[in-house]
mmCIF file of C-alpha atoms in Angstrom:
data_model
loop_
_atom_site.group_PDB
_atom_site.id
_atom_site.type_symbol
_atom_site.label_atom_id
_atom_site.label_comp_id
_atom_site.label_asym_id
_atom_site.label_seq_id
_atom_site.Cartn_x
_atom_site.Cartn_y
_atom_site.Cartn_z
ATOM 1 C CA MET A 1 80.324 -82.383 -8.245
ATOM 2 C CA THR A 2 81.383 -84.186 -5.055
ATOM 3 C CA ASP A 3 81.808 -87.850 -4.243
ATOM 4 C CA SER A 4 78.511 -87.797 -2.385
ATOM 5 C CA GLN A 5 76.616 -86.702 -5.484
ATOM 6 C CA ALA A 6 75.011 -89.221 -7.808
ATOM 7 C CA TRP A 7 76.823 -90.014 -11.020
ATOM 8 C CA PRO A 8 75.165 -88.965 -14.274
ATOM 9 C CA ARG A 9 74.140 -91.644 -16.751
ATOM 10 C CA ILE A 10 76.938 -91.928 -19.300
ATOM 11 C CA ALA A 11 76.763 -93.357 -22.813
ATOM 12 C CA VAL A 12 79.865 -94.142 -24.847
ATOM 13 C CA VAL A 13 78.902 -93.851 -28.506
ATOM 14 C CA GLY A 14 81.367 -95.799 -30.606
ATOM 15 C CA ALA A 15 83.078 -97.858 -27.922
ATOM 16 C CA GLY A 16 86.578 -98.770 -29.037
ATOM 17 C CA ALA A 17 90.019 -97.967 -27.681
ATOM 18 C CA VAL A 18 89.321 -94.362 -26.629
ATOM 19 C CA GLY A 19 85.734 -94.873 -25.471
ATOM 20 C CA GLY A 20 86.593 -98.166 -23.841
ATOM 21 C CA TYR A 21 89.488 -96.668 -21.896
ATOM 22 C CA PHE A 22 87.861 -93.486 -20.618
ATOM 23 C CA GLY A 23 84.385 -94.991 -20.281
ATOM 24 C CA GLY A 24 85.923 -97.951 -18.501
ATOM 25 C CA LEU A 25 87.678 -95.708 -15.984
ATOM 26 C CA LEU A 26 84.419 -93.876 -15.296
ATOM 27 C CA ALA A 27 82.634 -97.195 -14.755
ATOM 28 C CA ARG A 28 85.450 -98.404 -12.507
ATOM 29 C CA ALA A 29 84.944 -95.278 -10.393
ATOM 30 C CA GLY A 30 81.260 -96.090 -9.988
ATOM 31 C CA ALA A 31 79.513 -94.300 -12.841
ATOM 32 C CA PRO A 32 76.629 -96.017 -14.684
ATOM 33 C CA VAL A 33 78.089 -96.457 -18.165
ATOM 34 C CA SER A 34 76.487 -97.874 -21.300
ATOM 35 C CA MET A 35 78.743 -98.663 -24.242
ATOM 36 C CA ILE A 36 77.438 -98.787 -27.783
ATOM 37 C CA GLY A 37 79.727 -100.739 -30.063
ATOM 38 C CA ARG A 38 80.091 -103.452 -32.652
ATOM 39 C CA PRO A 39 78.755 -106.994 -32.028
ATOM 40 C CA PRO A 40 82.098 -108.684 -31.157
ATOM 41 C CA PHE A 41 82.883 -105.995 -28.554
ATOM 42 C CA VAL A 42 79.391 -106.057 -27.100
ATOM 43 C CA GLU A 43 79.215 -109.852 -26.910
ATOM 44 C CA ALA A 44 82.579 -110.042 -25.136
ATOM 45 C CA VAL A 45 81.698 -107.305 -22.631
ATOM 46 C CA ARG A 46 78.307 -108.833 -21.867
ATOM 47 C CA LYS A 47 79.862 -112.233 -21.300
ATOM 48 C CA ASN A 48 83.065 -111.363 -19.463
ATOM 49 C CA GLY A 49 82.990 -107.651 -18.636
ATOM 50 C CA LEU A 50 85.361 -105.002 -19.991
ATOM 51 C CA PHE A 51 88.984 -105.873 -19.273
ATOM 52 C CA LEU A 52 91.214 -102.847 -18.720
ATOM 53 C CA ASP A 53 94.893 -103.674 -19.177
ATOM 54 C CA THR A 54 96.525 -100.382 -18.201
ATOM 55 C CA LEU A 55 99.948 -99.181 -17.160
ATOM 56 C CA GLN A 56 98.671 -98.871 -13.588
ATOM 57 C CA PHE A 57 96.424 -101.915 -13.160
ATOM 58 C CA GLU A 58 94.652 -104.860 -14.783
ATOM 59 C CA GLU A 59 91.007 -105.171 -13.887
ATOM 60 C CA LYS A 60 87.686 -106.417 -15.184
ATOM 61 C CA VAL A 61 84.946 -103.777 -15.100
ATOM 62 C CA ARG A 62 81.228 -104.364 -15.461
ATOM 63 C CA VAL A 63 79.487 -102.039 -17.913
ATOM 64 C CA GLU A 64 76.292 -102.189 -19.925
ATOM 65 C CA ALA A 65 76.884 -102.860 -23.610
ATOM 66 C CA SER A 66 74.652 -102.746 -26.655
ATOM 67 C CA THR A 67 74.845 -102.709 -30.434
ATOM 68 C CA GLU A 68 71.723 -100.536 -30.564
ATOM 69 C CA ILE A 69 71.914 -96.743 -30.669
ATOM 70 C CA GLY A 70 68.743 -96.734 -28.553
ATOM 71 C CA ALA A 71 70.943 -97.514 -25.538
ATOM 72 C CA VAL A 72 71.809 -93.802 -25.561
ATOM 73 C CA ARG A 73 68.271 -92.965 -24.455
ATOM 74 C CA GLY A 74 68.209 -90.818 -21.327
ATOM 75 C CA ALA A 75 71.970 -90.378 -21.110
ATOM 76 C CA GLU A 76 73.060 -87.204 -19.356
ATOM 77 C CA VAL A 77 76.634 -87.405 -20.682
ATOM 78 C CA GLY A 78 77.578 -88.727 -24.095
ATOM 79 C CA LEU A 79 81.172 -89.582 -24.997
ATOM 80 C CA PHE A 80 81.135 -89.188 -28.787
ATOM 81 C CA CYS A 81 83.857 -91.558 -29.968
ATOM 82 C CA VAL A 82 82.778 -92.650 -33.442
ATOM 83 C CA LYS A 83 85.062 -92.352 -36.441
ATOM 84 C CA THR A 84 84.901 -88.881 -37.941
ATOM 85 C CA THR A 85 83.425 -90.308 -41.134
ATOM 86 C CA ASN A 86 80.297 -91.196 -39.116
ATOM 87 C CA ASN A 87 79.766 -87.820 -37.429
ATOM 88 C CA ALA A 88 76.620 -86.625 -39.170
ATOM 89 C CA ALA A 89 74.712 -89.919 -39.179
ATOM 90 C CA THR A 90 75.507 -90.628 -35.533
ATOM 91 C CA ALA A 91 74.633 -87.114 -34.385
ATOM 92 C CA ARG A 92 71.233 -87.327 -36.071
ATOM 93 C CA ALA A 93 70.589 -90.746 -34.536
ATOM 94 C CA ILE A 94 71.357 -89.811 -30.925
ATOM 95 C CA SER A 95 69.897 -86.297 -30.881
ATOM 96 C CA PRO A 96 66.284 -87.283 -30.066
ATOM 97 C CA LEU A 97 67.398 -89.867 -27.480
ATOM 98 C CA LEU A 98 69.584 -87.805 -25.165
ATOM 99 C CA SER A 99 68.211 -86.300 -21.971
ATOM 100 C CA LYS A 100 67.494 -82.582 -21.930
ATOM 101 C CA ASP A 101 70.668 -80.522 -21.448
ATOM 102 C CA ALA A 102 72.863 -83.582 -21.978
ATOM 103 C CA LEU A 103 76.607 -82.990 -22.257
ATOM 104 C CA VAL A 104 78.090 -84.440 -25.446
ATOM 105 C CA LEU A 105 81.864 -84.539 -25.575
ATOM 106 C CA SER A 106 83.641 -85.095 -28.878
ATOM 107 C CA MET A 107 86.629 -87.326 -28.090
ATOM 108 C CA GLN A 108 87.882 -87.629 -31.659
ATOM 109 C CA ASN A 109 90.852 -86.862 -33.843
ATOM 110 C CA GLY A 110 90.651 -83.769 -36.023
ATOM 111 C CA VAL A 111 89.680 -80.155 -35.450
ATOM 112 C CA ASP A 112 86.211 -79.721 -36.987
ATOM 113 C CA ASN A 113 84.143 -82.504 -35.398
ATOM 114 C CA VAL A 114 82.095 -80.222 -33.158
ATOM 115 C CA GLU A 115 81.096 -78.111 -36.157
ATOM 116 C CA GLN A 116 80.026 -81.252 -38.043
ATOM 117 C CA ILE A 117 78.004 -82.553 -35.077
ATOM 118 C CA ARG A 118 76.308 -79.204 -34.497
ATOM 119 C CA ALA A 119 75.504 -78.839 -38.183
ATOM 120 C CA ALA A 120 73.934 -82.299 -38.392
ATOM 121 C CA ALA A 121 71.762 -82.174 -35.274
ATOM 122 C CA ALA A 122 70.626 -79.961 -32.440
ATOM 123 C CA ILE A 123 73.538 -81.011 -30.241
ATOM 124 C CA ASP A 124 75.723 -78.386 -28.596
ATOM 125 C CA ALA A 125 78.764 -80.656 -28.522
ATOM 126 C CA LEU A 126 81.925 -79.766 -26.646
ATOM 127 C CA PRO A 127 85.420 -80.263 -28.043
ATOM 128 C CA SER A 128 88.092 -82.212 -26.220
ATOM 129 C CA VAL A 129 91.686 -83.076 -26.955
ATOM 130 C CA VAL A 130 92.457 -86.701 -26.128
ATOM 131 C CA TYR A 131 95.952 -87.943 -25.395
ATOM 132 C CA VAL A 132 96.036 -91.694 -24.925
ATOM 133 C CA ALA A 133 97.816 -94.633 -26.515
ATOM 134 C CA ALA A 134 95.359 -97.495 -26.392
ATOM 135 C CA SER A 135 94.146 -100.326 -28.566
ATOM 136 C CA VAL A 136 91.639 -103.175 -28.555
ATOM 137 C CA PRO A 137 93.801 -106.255 -29.190
ATOM 138 C CA GLU A 138 90.746 -108.498 -28.842
ATOM 139 C CA PRO A 139 87.025 -107.840 -28.285
ATOM 140 C CA GLY A 140 86.288 -106.617 -24.783
ATOM 141 C CA ARG A 141 89.926 -105.897 -23.896
ATOM 142 C CA VAL A 142 91.482 -102.412 -23.860
ATOM 143 C CA LYS A 143 95.287 -102.239 -23.823
ATOM 144 C CA HIS A 144 96.698 -98.938 -22.528
ATOM 145 C CA VAL A 145 100.373 -98.162 -23.207
ATOM 146 C CA GLY A 146 100.720 -94.410 -22.780
ATOM 147 C CA ARG A 147 99.286 -91.209 -21.321
ATOM 148 C CA GLY A 148 95.534 -90.905 -20.718
ATOM 149 C CA ASP A 149 94.620 -87.260 -20.261
ATOM 150 C CA LEU A 150 92.200 -84.720 -21.727
ATOM 151 C CA VAL A 151 91.958 -81.020 -22.505
ATOM 152 C CA VAL A 152 88.587 -79.234 -22.648
ATOM 153 C CA GLY A 153 87.507 -75.615 -22.778
ATOM 154 C CA PRO A 154 87.013 -72.740 -22.699
ATOM 155 C CA LYS A 155 86.524 -72.177 -18.975
ATOM 156 C CA ASN A 156 82.796 -72.103 -18.325
ATOM 157 C CA GLU A 157 80.116 -74.223 -16.718
ATOM 158 C CA LYS A 158 79.982 -77.178 -19.141
ATOM 159 C CA PRO A 159 83.734 -77.822 -19.515
ATOM 160 C CA GLU A 160 84.065 -77.463 -15.747
ATOM 161 C CA ARG A 161 81.412 -80.162 -15.287
ATOM 162 C CA VAL A 162 83.340 -82.397 -17.682
ATOM 163 C CA ALA A 163 86.614 -81.822 -15.826
ATOM 164 C CA GLU A 164 84.968 -82.565 -12.475
ATOM 165 C CA LEU A 165 83.408 -85.743 -13.871
ATOM 166 C CA PHE A 166 86.734 -87.128 -15.046
ATOM 167 C CA ALA A 167 88.516 -85.970 -11.885
ATOM 168 C CA ARG A 168 86.237 -88.322 -9.924
ATOM 169 C CA ALA A 169 87.661 -91.159 -12.024
ATOM 170 C CA ASN A 170 91.259 -89.913 -11.541
ATOM 171 C CA VAL A 171 91.547 -88.919 -15.194
ATOM 172 C CA PRO A 172 93.631 -85.749 -15.674
ATOM 173 C CA CYS A 173 91.476 -83.180 -17.488
ATOM 174 C CA ARG A 174 92.805 -79.670 -18.072
ATOM 175 C CA ILE A 175 90.672 -76.654 -18.998
ATOM 176 C CA SER A 176 92.116 -74.353 -21.658
ATOM 177 C CA GLU A 177 90.977 -70.938 -22.840
ATOM 178 C CA ASN A 178 92.460 -71.769 -26.251
ATOM 179 C CA VAL A 179 90.871 -75.129 -26.941
ATOM 180 C CA GLU A 180 90.902 -74.488 -30.709
ATOM 181 C CA GLY A 181 94.662 -74.064 -30.562
ATOM 182 C CA GLU A 182 94.909 -77.185 -28.386
ATOM 183 C CA LEU A 183 93.001 -79.155 -31.029
ATOM 184 C CA TRP A 184 95.515 -78.009 -33.611
ATOM 185 C CA THR A 185 98.391 -79.033 -31.362
ATOM 186 C CA LYS A 186 96.961 -82.556 -31.395
ATOM 187 C CA LEU A 187 96.478 -82.243 -35.162
ATOM 188 C CA VAL A 188 100.186 -81.472 -35.503
ATOM 189 C CA TRP A 189 101.085 -84.692 -33.686
ATOM 190 C CA ASN A 190 98.516 -86.729 -35.645
ATOM 191 C CA CYS A 191 99.671 -85.410 -39.001
ATOM 192 C CA ALA A 192 103.307 -85.944 -38.069
ATOM 193 C CA LEU A 193 102.990 -89.530 -36.876
ATOM 194 C CA ASN A 194 99.750 -91.313 -37.807
ATOM 195 C CA ALA A 195 100.205 -91.818 -41.529
ATOM 196 C CA VAL A 196 103.930 -92.555 -41.201
ATOM 197 C CA SER A 197 103.117 -95.245 -38.639
ATOM 198 C CA ALA A 198 100.433 -96.689 -40.907
ATOM 199 C CA LEU A 199 102.386 -96.635 -44.157
ATOM 200 C CA GLY A 200 105.628 -97.782 -42.531
ATOM 201 C CA HIS A 201 103.934 -100.436 -40.367
ATOM 202 C CA ALA A 202 105.931 -98.822 -37.573
ATOM 203 C CA LYS A 203 105.454 -98.132 -33.897
ATOM 204 C CA TYR A 204 106.046 -94.581 -32.751
ATOM 205 C CA GLY A 205 109.393 -95.464 -31.221
ATOM 206 C CA GLN A 206 110.644 -96.754 -34.569
ATOM 207 C CA ILE A 207 109.703 -93.450 -36.193
ATOM 208 C CA ALA A 208 111.589 -91.486 -33.548
ATOM 209 C CA GLY A 209 114.620 -93.725 -34.072
ATOM 210 C CA SER A 210 114.785 -93.301 -37.866
ATOM 211 C CA SER A 211 116.581 -90.254 -39.273
ATOM 212 C CA ASP A 212 114.747 -90.614 -42.591
ATOM 213 C CA ALA A 213 111.340 -90.870 -40.918
ATOM 214 C CA ARG A 214 112.149 -87.825 -38.793
ATOM 215 C CA LYS A 215 112.654 -85.785 -41.977
ATOM 216 C CA ILE A 216 109.101 -86.627 -43.079
ATOM 217 C CA VAL A 217 107.801 -85.777 -39.613
ATOM 218 C CA GLU A 218 109.615 -82.440 -39.697
ATOM 219 C CA ALA A 219 108.196 -81.467 -43.089
ATOM 220 C CA ALA A 220 104.661 -82.454 -42.076
ATOM 221 C CA VAL A 221 104.903 -80.442 -38.839
ATOM 222 C CA HIS A 222 106.120 -77.309 -40.624
ATOM 223 C CA GLU A 223 103.273 -77.516 -43.131
ATOM 224 C CA VAL A 224 100.569 -77.879 -40.462
ATOM 225 C CA LEU A 225 101.975 -74.885 -38.568
ATOM 226 C CA ALA A 226 102.023 -72.828 -41.778
ATOM 227 C CA VAL A 227 98.339 -73.610 -42.367
ATOM 228 C CA ALA A 228 97.531 -72.756 -38.739
ATOM 229 C CA ARG A 229 99.273 -69.373 -39.066
ATOM 230 C CA ALA A 230 97.360 -68.609 -42.245
ATOM 231 C CA ALA A 231 94.100 -69.485 -40.446
ATOM 232 C CA ASN A 232 95.067 -67.270 -37.473
ATOM 233 C CA ILE A 233 95.101 -70.235 -35.105
ATOM 234 C CA HIS A 234 97.704 -70.403 -32.359
ATOM 235 C CA PRO A 235 98.588 -73.902 -31.114
ATOM 236 C CA PRO A 236 99.998 -73.196 -27.639
ATOM 237 C CA GLY A 237 103.729 -73.735 -27.241
ATOM 238 C CA LEU A 238 104.271 -74.375 -30.956
ATOM 239 C CA GLU A 239 105.277 -70.895 -32.077
ATOM 240 C CA ASP A 240 108.784 -72.229 -32.739
ATOM 241 C CA PRO A 241 108.730 -74.958 -35.421
ATOM 242 C CA ASP A 242 111.772 -76.608 -33.850
ATOM 243 C CA ALA A 243 109.898 -76.866 -30.553
ATOM 244 C CA ALA A 244 106.951 -78.333 -32.417
ATOM 245 C CA LEU A 245 109.160 -80.975 -34.014
ATOM 246 C CA ALA A 246 110.702 -81.760 -30.638
ATOM 247 C CA GLY A 247 107.184 -82.138 -29.241
ATOM 248 C CA ALA A 248 106.207 -84.612 -31.952
ATOM 249 C CA LEU A 249 109.305 -86.700 -31.306
ATOM 250 C CA LYS A 250 108.664 -86.530 -27.551
ATOM 251 C CA ILE A 251 105.167 -87.912 -28.134
ATOM 252 C CA ALA A 252 106.675 -90.675 -30.265
ATOM 253 C CA THR A 253 109.145 -91.522 -27.503
ATOM 254 C CA GLN A 254 106.516 -91.418 -24.739
ATOM 255 C CA MET A 255 104.297 -93.761 -26.726
ATOM 256 C CA ALA A 256 107.125 -95.803 -28.225
ATOM 257 C CA GLU A 257 105.198 -99.085 -28.229
ATOM 258 C CA ALA A 258 102.042 -97.636 -29.790
ATOM 259 C CA LEU A 259 100.808 -97.996 -33.341
ATOM 260 C CA SER A 260 98.793 -95.031 -34.567
ATOM 261 C CA SER A 261 95.014 -95.316 -34.780
ATOM 262 C CA THR A 262 95.426 -94.952 -38.546
ATOM 263 C CA ALA A 263 97.741 -97.965 -38.580
ATOM 264 C CA GLN A 264 95.340 -99.957 -36.415
ATOM 265 C CA ASP A 265 92.462 -99.187 -38.787
ATOM 266 C CA MET A 266 94.493 -100.167 -41.850
ATOM 267 C CA ASN A 267 95.622 -103.402 -40.212
ATOM 268 C CA ARG A 268 91.965 -104.316 -39.672
ATOM 269 C CA GLY A 269 90.946 -103.345 -43.192
ATOM 270 C CA LYS A 270 88.841 -100.481 -41.855
ATOM 271 C CA ARG A 271 88.411 -97.025 -43.287
ATOM 272 C CA THR A 272 90.759 -94.547 -41.609
ATOM 273 C CA GLU A 273 90.237 -90.974 -40.433
ATOM 274 C CA ILE A 274 92.931 -89.634 -42.742
ATOM 275 C CA ASP A 275 90.447 -87.184 -44.318
ATOM 276 C CA SER A 276 90.252 -85.429 -40.938
ATOM 277 C CA LEU A 277 94.038 -85.404 -40.453
ATOM 278 C CA ASN A 278 96.545 -84.915 -43.291
ATOM 279 C CA GLY A 279 93.648 -84.670 -45.737
ATOM 280 C CA TYR A 280 92.120 -81.800 -43.764
ATOM 281 C CA VAL A 281 95.457 -79.968 -43.723
ATOM 282 C CA SER A 282 95.815 -80.480 -47.472
ATOM 283 C CA ARG A 283 92.326 -79.097 -48.168
ATOM 284 C CA ARG A 284 92.648 -76.197 -45.734
ATOM 285 C CA GLY A 285 96.058 -75.347 -47.126
ATOM 286 C CA ALA A 286 94.640 -75.218 -50.642
ATOM 287 C CA GLU A 287 91.881 -72.869 -49.459
ATOM 288 C CA LEU A 288 94.425 -70.571 -47.823
ATOM 289 C CA GLY A 289 97.075 -70.751 -50.534
ATOM 290 C CA VAL A 290 99.559 -72.651 -48.364
ATOM 291 C CA PRO A 291 101.482 -75.499 -50.054
ATOM 292 C CA THR A 292 101.256 -78.836 -48.202
ATOM 293 C CA PRO A 293 102.974 -81.382 -50.464
ATOM 294 C CA VAL A 294 104.062 -83.781 -47.703
ATOM 295 C CA ASN A 295 100.698 -83.837 -45.965
ATOM 296 C CA HIS A 296 98.961 -84.309 -49.306
ATOM 297 C CA ALA A 297 101.315 -87.161 -50.221
ATOM 298 C CA LEU A 298 100.711 -88.899 -46.877
ATOM 299 C CA TYR A 299 96.962 -88.441 -47.315
ATOM 300 C CA ALA A 300 96.966 -89.757 -50.889
ATOM 301 C CA LEU A 301 99.084 -92.795 -50.029
ATOM 302 C CA VAL A 302 96.873 -93.779 -47.088
ATOM 303 C CA LYS A 303 93.781 -93.418 -49.280
ATOM 304 C CA LEU A 304 95.371 -95.653 -51.896
ATOM 305 C CA ALA A 305 96.377 -98.196 -49.260
ATOM 306 C CA GLU A 306 92.873 -98.397 -47.831
ATOM 307 C CA GLY A 307 91.397 -98.733 -51.311
ATOM 308 C CA ARG A 308 89.267 -95.591 -51.080
ATOM 309 C CA SER A 309 91.191 -93.132 -53.243
#
């Protein structure tokens, strides 16, 4: 794909912090982007445009916005950004609307979203690992405070198309031959930090600065790695648990001002994705005979806090 080539039609399904940030950058670069989101977001974007407040720039971007899933119709690229709890219903809804051979990229937390999407509908979704600290402090405004890069894979035609697409928008997108392991690397960070941030009402930097919080992070990291080993999954660079812990704390330091997505959901009274994070590790550990008491405790406490135990 070169700059002289036409952009594909892009639909962001579940426009929030992640979809708003990456979809907004694609629109800023010239791509035709439609965002499907909740009424307050859509109304704000229609009225004033999408405001990107990033580390590099502040700019208003014009994008199409709709509350109706029908806005996906004819899209050649779909950024699948809904909460993991909505995977099956959303996949079934968009499947008949996408253009033939459309690329659908799961840009979600967790490690089994692609399997859920494929099982629910005839969509050959691609996995991606998303590293970005972003939030929606008010409808139509995306606040970016850290990173903003992707990992896709394995190396073949579709992931290469995805990487080229984001490269045109100056979004770093790396191709990995071990994308399953990369997903688990992100799972390690999510399980280490998300629930602690939510339950402690703490930004990542506060977690990194607390010796007691670091002990919880360490235990959670070791448990996730033990489950990964039992499942014969190899998160790259995390063979040494001490290196894995250092990586989690590095993430927390890099994104010091960020609240986890789990914390953001709880603050808004919304259902979290904890079932796909610490809850997934707890269930998978039980299947494999690997104890995960810290991850299970974090999962159970978040479920109690959100009133959905």
